[in-house]
Every structure is written in structure tokens, then in C-alpha cells.
PDB file of C-alpha atoms in Angstrom:
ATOM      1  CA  UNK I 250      -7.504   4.796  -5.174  1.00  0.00           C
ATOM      2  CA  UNK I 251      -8.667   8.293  -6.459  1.00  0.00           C
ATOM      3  CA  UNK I 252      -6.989  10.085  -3.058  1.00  0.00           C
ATOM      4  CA  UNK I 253      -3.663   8.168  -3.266  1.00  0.00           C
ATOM      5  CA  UNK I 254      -1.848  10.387  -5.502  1.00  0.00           C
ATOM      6  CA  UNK I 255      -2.246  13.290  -2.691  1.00  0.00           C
ATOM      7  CA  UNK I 256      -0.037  11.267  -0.267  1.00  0.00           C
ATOM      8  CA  UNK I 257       3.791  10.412  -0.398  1.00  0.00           C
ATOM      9  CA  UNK I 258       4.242   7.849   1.666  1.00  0.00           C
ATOM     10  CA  UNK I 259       2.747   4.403   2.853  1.00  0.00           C
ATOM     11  CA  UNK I 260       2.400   5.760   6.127  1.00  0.00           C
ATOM     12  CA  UNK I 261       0.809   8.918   4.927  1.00  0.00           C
ATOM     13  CA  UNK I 262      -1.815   6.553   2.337  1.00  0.00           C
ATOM     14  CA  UNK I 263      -2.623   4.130   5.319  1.00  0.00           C
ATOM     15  CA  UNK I 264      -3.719   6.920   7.349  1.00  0.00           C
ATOM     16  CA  UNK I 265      -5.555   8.766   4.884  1.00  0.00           C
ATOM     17  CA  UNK I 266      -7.352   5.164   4.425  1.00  0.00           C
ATOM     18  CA  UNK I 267      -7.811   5.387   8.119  1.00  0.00           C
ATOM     19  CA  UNK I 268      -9.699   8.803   7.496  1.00  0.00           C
ATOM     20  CA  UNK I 269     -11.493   7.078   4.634  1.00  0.00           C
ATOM     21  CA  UNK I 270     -12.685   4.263   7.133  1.00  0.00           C
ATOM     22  CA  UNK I 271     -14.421   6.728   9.629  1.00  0.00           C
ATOM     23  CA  UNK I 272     -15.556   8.811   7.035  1.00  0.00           C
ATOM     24  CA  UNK I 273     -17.484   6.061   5.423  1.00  0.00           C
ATOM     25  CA  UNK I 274     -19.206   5.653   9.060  1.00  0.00           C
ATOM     26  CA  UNK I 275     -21.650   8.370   8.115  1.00  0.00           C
ATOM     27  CA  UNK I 276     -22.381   6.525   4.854  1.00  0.00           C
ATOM     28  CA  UNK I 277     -26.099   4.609   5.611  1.00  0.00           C
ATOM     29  CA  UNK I 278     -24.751   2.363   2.643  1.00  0.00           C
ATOM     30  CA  UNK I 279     -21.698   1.007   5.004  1.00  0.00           C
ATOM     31  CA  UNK I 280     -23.678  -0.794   7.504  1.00  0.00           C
ATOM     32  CA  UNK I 281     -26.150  -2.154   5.347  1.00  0.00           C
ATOM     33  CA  UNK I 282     -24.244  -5.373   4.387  1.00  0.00           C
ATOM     34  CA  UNK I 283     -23.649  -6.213   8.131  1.00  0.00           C
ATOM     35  CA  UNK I 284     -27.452  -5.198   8.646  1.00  0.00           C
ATOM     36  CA  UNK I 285     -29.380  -7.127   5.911  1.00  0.00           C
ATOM     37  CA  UNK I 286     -26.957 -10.372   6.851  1.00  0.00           C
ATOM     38  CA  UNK I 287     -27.854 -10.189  10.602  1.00  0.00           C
ATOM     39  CA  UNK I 288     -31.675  -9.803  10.113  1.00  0.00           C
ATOM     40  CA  UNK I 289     -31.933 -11.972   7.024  1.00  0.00           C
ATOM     41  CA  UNK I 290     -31.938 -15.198   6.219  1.00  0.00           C
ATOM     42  CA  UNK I 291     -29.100 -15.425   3.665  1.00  0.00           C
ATOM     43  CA  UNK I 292     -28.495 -18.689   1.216  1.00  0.00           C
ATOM     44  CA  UNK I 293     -25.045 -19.344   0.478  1.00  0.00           C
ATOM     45  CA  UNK I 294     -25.031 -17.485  -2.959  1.00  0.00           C
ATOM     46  CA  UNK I 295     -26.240 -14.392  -0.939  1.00  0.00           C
ATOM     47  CA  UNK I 296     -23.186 -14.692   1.346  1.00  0.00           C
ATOM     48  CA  UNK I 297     -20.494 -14.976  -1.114  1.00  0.00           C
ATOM     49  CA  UNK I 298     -22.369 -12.492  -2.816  1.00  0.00           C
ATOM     50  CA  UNK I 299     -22.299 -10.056  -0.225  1.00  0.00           C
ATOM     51  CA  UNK I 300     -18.366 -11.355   1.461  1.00  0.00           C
ATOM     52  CA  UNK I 301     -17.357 -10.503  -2.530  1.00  0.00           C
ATOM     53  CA  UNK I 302     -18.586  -6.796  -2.376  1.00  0.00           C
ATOM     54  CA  UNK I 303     -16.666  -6.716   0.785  1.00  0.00           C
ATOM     55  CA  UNK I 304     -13.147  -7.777  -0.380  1.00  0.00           C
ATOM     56  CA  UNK I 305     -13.026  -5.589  -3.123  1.00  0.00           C
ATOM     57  CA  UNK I 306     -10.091  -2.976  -0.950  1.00  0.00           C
ATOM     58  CA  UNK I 307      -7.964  -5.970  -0.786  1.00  0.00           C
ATOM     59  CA  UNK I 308      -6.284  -5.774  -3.778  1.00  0.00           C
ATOM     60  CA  UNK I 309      -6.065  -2.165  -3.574  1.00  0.00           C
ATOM     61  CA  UNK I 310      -4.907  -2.625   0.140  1.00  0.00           C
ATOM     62  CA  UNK I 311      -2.178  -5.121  -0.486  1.00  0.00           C
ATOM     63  CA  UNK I 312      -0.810  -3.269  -3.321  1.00  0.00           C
ATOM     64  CA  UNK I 313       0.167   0.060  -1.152  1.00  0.00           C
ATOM     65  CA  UNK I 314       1.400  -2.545   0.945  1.00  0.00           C
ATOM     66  CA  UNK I 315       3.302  -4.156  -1.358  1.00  0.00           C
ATOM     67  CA  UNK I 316       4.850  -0.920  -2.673  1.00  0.00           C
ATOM     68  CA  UNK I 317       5.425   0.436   0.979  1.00  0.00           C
ATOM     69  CA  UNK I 318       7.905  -2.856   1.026  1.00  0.00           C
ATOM     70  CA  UNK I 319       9.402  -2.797  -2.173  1.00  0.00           C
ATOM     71  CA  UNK I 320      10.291   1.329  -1.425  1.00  0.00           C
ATOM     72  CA  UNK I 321      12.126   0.161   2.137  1.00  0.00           C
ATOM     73  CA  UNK I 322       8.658   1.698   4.223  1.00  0.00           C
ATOM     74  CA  UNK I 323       7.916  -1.213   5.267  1.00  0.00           C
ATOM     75  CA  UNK I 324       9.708  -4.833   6.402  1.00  0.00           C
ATOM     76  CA  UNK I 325       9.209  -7.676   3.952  1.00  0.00           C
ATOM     77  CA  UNK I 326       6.730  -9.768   4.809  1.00  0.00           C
ATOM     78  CA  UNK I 327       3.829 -11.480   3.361  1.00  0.00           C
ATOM     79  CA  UNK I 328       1.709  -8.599   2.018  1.00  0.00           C
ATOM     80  CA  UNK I 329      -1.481 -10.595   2.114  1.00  0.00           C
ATOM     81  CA  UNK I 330      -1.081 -11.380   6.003  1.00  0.00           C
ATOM     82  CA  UNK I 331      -0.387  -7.996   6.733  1.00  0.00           C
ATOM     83  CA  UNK I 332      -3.774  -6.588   4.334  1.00  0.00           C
ATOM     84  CA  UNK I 333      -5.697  -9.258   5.964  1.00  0.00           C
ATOM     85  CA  UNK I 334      -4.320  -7.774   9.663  1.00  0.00           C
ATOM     86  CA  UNK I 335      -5.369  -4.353   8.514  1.00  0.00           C
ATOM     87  CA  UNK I 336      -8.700  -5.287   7.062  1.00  0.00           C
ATOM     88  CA  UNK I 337      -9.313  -6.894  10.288  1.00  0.00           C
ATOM     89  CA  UNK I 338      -8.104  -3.900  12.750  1.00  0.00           C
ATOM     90  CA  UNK I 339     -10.160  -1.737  10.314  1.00  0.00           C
ATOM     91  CA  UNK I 340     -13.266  -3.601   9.999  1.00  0.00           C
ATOM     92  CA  UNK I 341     -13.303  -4.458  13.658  1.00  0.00           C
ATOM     93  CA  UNK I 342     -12.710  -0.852  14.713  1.00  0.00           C
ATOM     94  CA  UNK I 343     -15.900   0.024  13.092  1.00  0.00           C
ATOM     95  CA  UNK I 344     -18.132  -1.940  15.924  1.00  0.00           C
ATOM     96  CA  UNK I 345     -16.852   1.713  17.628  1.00  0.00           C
ATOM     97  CA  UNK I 346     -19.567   3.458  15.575  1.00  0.00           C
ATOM     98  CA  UNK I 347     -22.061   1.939  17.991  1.00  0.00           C
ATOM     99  CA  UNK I 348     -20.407   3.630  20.618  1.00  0.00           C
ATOM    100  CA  UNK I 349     -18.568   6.491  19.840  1.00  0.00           C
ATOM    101  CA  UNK I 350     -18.581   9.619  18.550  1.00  0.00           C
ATOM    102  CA  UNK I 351     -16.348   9.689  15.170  1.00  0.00           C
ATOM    103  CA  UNK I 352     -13.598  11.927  16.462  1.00  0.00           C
ATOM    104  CA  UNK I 353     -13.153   9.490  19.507  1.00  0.00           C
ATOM    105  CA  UNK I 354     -13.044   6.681  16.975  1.00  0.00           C
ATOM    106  CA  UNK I 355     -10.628   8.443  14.427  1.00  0.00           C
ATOM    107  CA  UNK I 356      -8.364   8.857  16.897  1.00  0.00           C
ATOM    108  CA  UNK I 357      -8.710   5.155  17.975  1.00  0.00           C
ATOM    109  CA  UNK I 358      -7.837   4.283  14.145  1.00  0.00           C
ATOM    110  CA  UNK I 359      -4.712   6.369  14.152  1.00  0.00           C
ATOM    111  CA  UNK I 360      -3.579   4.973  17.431  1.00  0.00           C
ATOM    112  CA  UNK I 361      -4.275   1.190  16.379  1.00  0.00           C
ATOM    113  CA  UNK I 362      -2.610   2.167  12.848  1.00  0.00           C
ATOM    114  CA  UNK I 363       0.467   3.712  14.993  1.00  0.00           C
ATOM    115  CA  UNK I 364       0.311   0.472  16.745  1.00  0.00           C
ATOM    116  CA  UNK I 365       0.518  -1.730  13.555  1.00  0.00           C
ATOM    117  CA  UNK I 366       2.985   0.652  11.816  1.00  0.00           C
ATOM    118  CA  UNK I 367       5.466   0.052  14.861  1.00  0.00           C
ATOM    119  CA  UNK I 368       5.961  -3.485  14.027  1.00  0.00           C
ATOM    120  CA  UNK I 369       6.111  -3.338  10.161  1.00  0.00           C
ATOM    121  CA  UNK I 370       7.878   0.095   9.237  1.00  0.00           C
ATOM    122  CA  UNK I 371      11.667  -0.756   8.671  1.00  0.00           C
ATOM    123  CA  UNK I 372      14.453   0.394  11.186  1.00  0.00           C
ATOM    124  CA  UNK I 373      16.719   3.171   9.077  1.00  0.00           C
ATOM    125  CA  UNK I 374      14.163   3.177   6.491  1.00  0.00           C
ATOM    126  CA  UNK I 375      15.096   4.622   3.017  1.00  0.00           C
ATOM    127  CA  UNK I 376      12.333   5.628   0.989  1.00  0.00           C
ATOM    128  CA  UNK I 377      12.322   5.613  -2.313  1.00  0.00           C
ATOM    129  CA  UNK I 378      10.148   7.471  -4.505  1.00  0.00           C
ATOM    130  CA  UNK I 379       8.009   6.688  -7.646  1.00  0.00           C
ATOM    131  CA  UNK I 380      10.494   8.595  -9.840  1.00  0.00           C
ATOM    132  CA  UNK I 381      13.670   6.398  -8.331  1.00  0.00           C
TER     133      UNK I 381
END
């Protein structure tokens, strides 16, 4: 949330959270949820412990997306499908840390985020900005 008021546009914010994504790879703390829950045995309270830490972007998330739509970025839709697609692309993408090196894998993020952004940015987009 600190970085967002650097970028302009949605497109811009979702690839600087892209950036963020592979950045974090290099953070020992950013595996270690997916680590302790894979070599532990975790009660129930653990896990929804553990699966709250790991929502906390989604508000965040589906609030740029939100405001991507409501400035004409992005077609209407149901902003919590589309946070819960790009949690999901994101999240999955970072299985790529096992195998490759992070410039291989930022690249992957930008291309799956290019992917993403074809079917949800709106044709003859007018963007609006905070000021408007």
C-alpha cells in the first residue's frame, strides 16, 4: 500500500505488485507458512490461523481492482473473482522459485499479468484520475 502512490494507473500498480511478488521470493519469511504447514502437523486453529495471515492482500488487492473499474481501466466485473484469479496466478507462480532464477520468473509474472490484463482492461478505455 506504501508503493501505490508512485504508480498512475491499475496497470502500472498491478505490475509493480508483480515486482513486489518476486521480490518477496528472497524473503526466508515468505516460504515459511507453506513450509511449517507441509512438515507439521497443523490443528484446525493453526490453519485458519496461518490461511488468515495469508489473505491479508485481499482487501488491498480488490480495492485497486475495484478502483481500476470504477476509473474505466478495467471491465466491470466482480472484483472479488477477479482478486481471487490474481491471488491465484500470483501465488501459484511462486512454485517457480523452486525452479527458476528470479529474472526468468519476473518475466513469467509480467507475461501471465499481460495475459490477465488482456481480458479485463476495457476496449477505448478512459481513465480517469484521482483528481476527476
Amino acid at each position: 500500500m506504501g508503493k501505490e502512490a508512485a504508480y498512475v494507473t491499475t496497470r502500472e500498480k498491478l505490475f509493480a505488485l508483480a515486482d513486489h511478488y518476486v521480490d518477496d521470493m528472497n524473503n526466508p519469511l515468505s516460504h515459511a507458512i507453506n513450509e511449517f504447514m507441509s512438515s507439521q502437523v497443523v490443528t484446525e486453529s493453526m490453519l485458519n490461523d496461518m490461511l488468515e495471515l495469508t489473505r491479508l492482500p485481499y482487501i488491498t488487492y480488490e480495492q485497486l481492482i475495484t478502483r481500476g473499474m470504477e476509473r474505466g481501466e478495467l471491465k466491470k466485473d466482480s472484483s472479488s473473482d477477479v482478486m481471487y484469479v490474481l491471488t491465484g496466478l500470483f501465488n501459484g507462480m511462486s512454485m517457480l522459485y523452486y525452479e527458476k532464477d528470479l529474472e526468468e520468473i519476473r518475466r513469467l509474472y509480467k507475461k501471465g499479468l499481460e495475459i490477465l490484463l488482456a481480458g479485463m482492461e476495457a476496449p477505448n478505455q478512459v481513465i480517469m484520475t484521482e483528481e476527476d
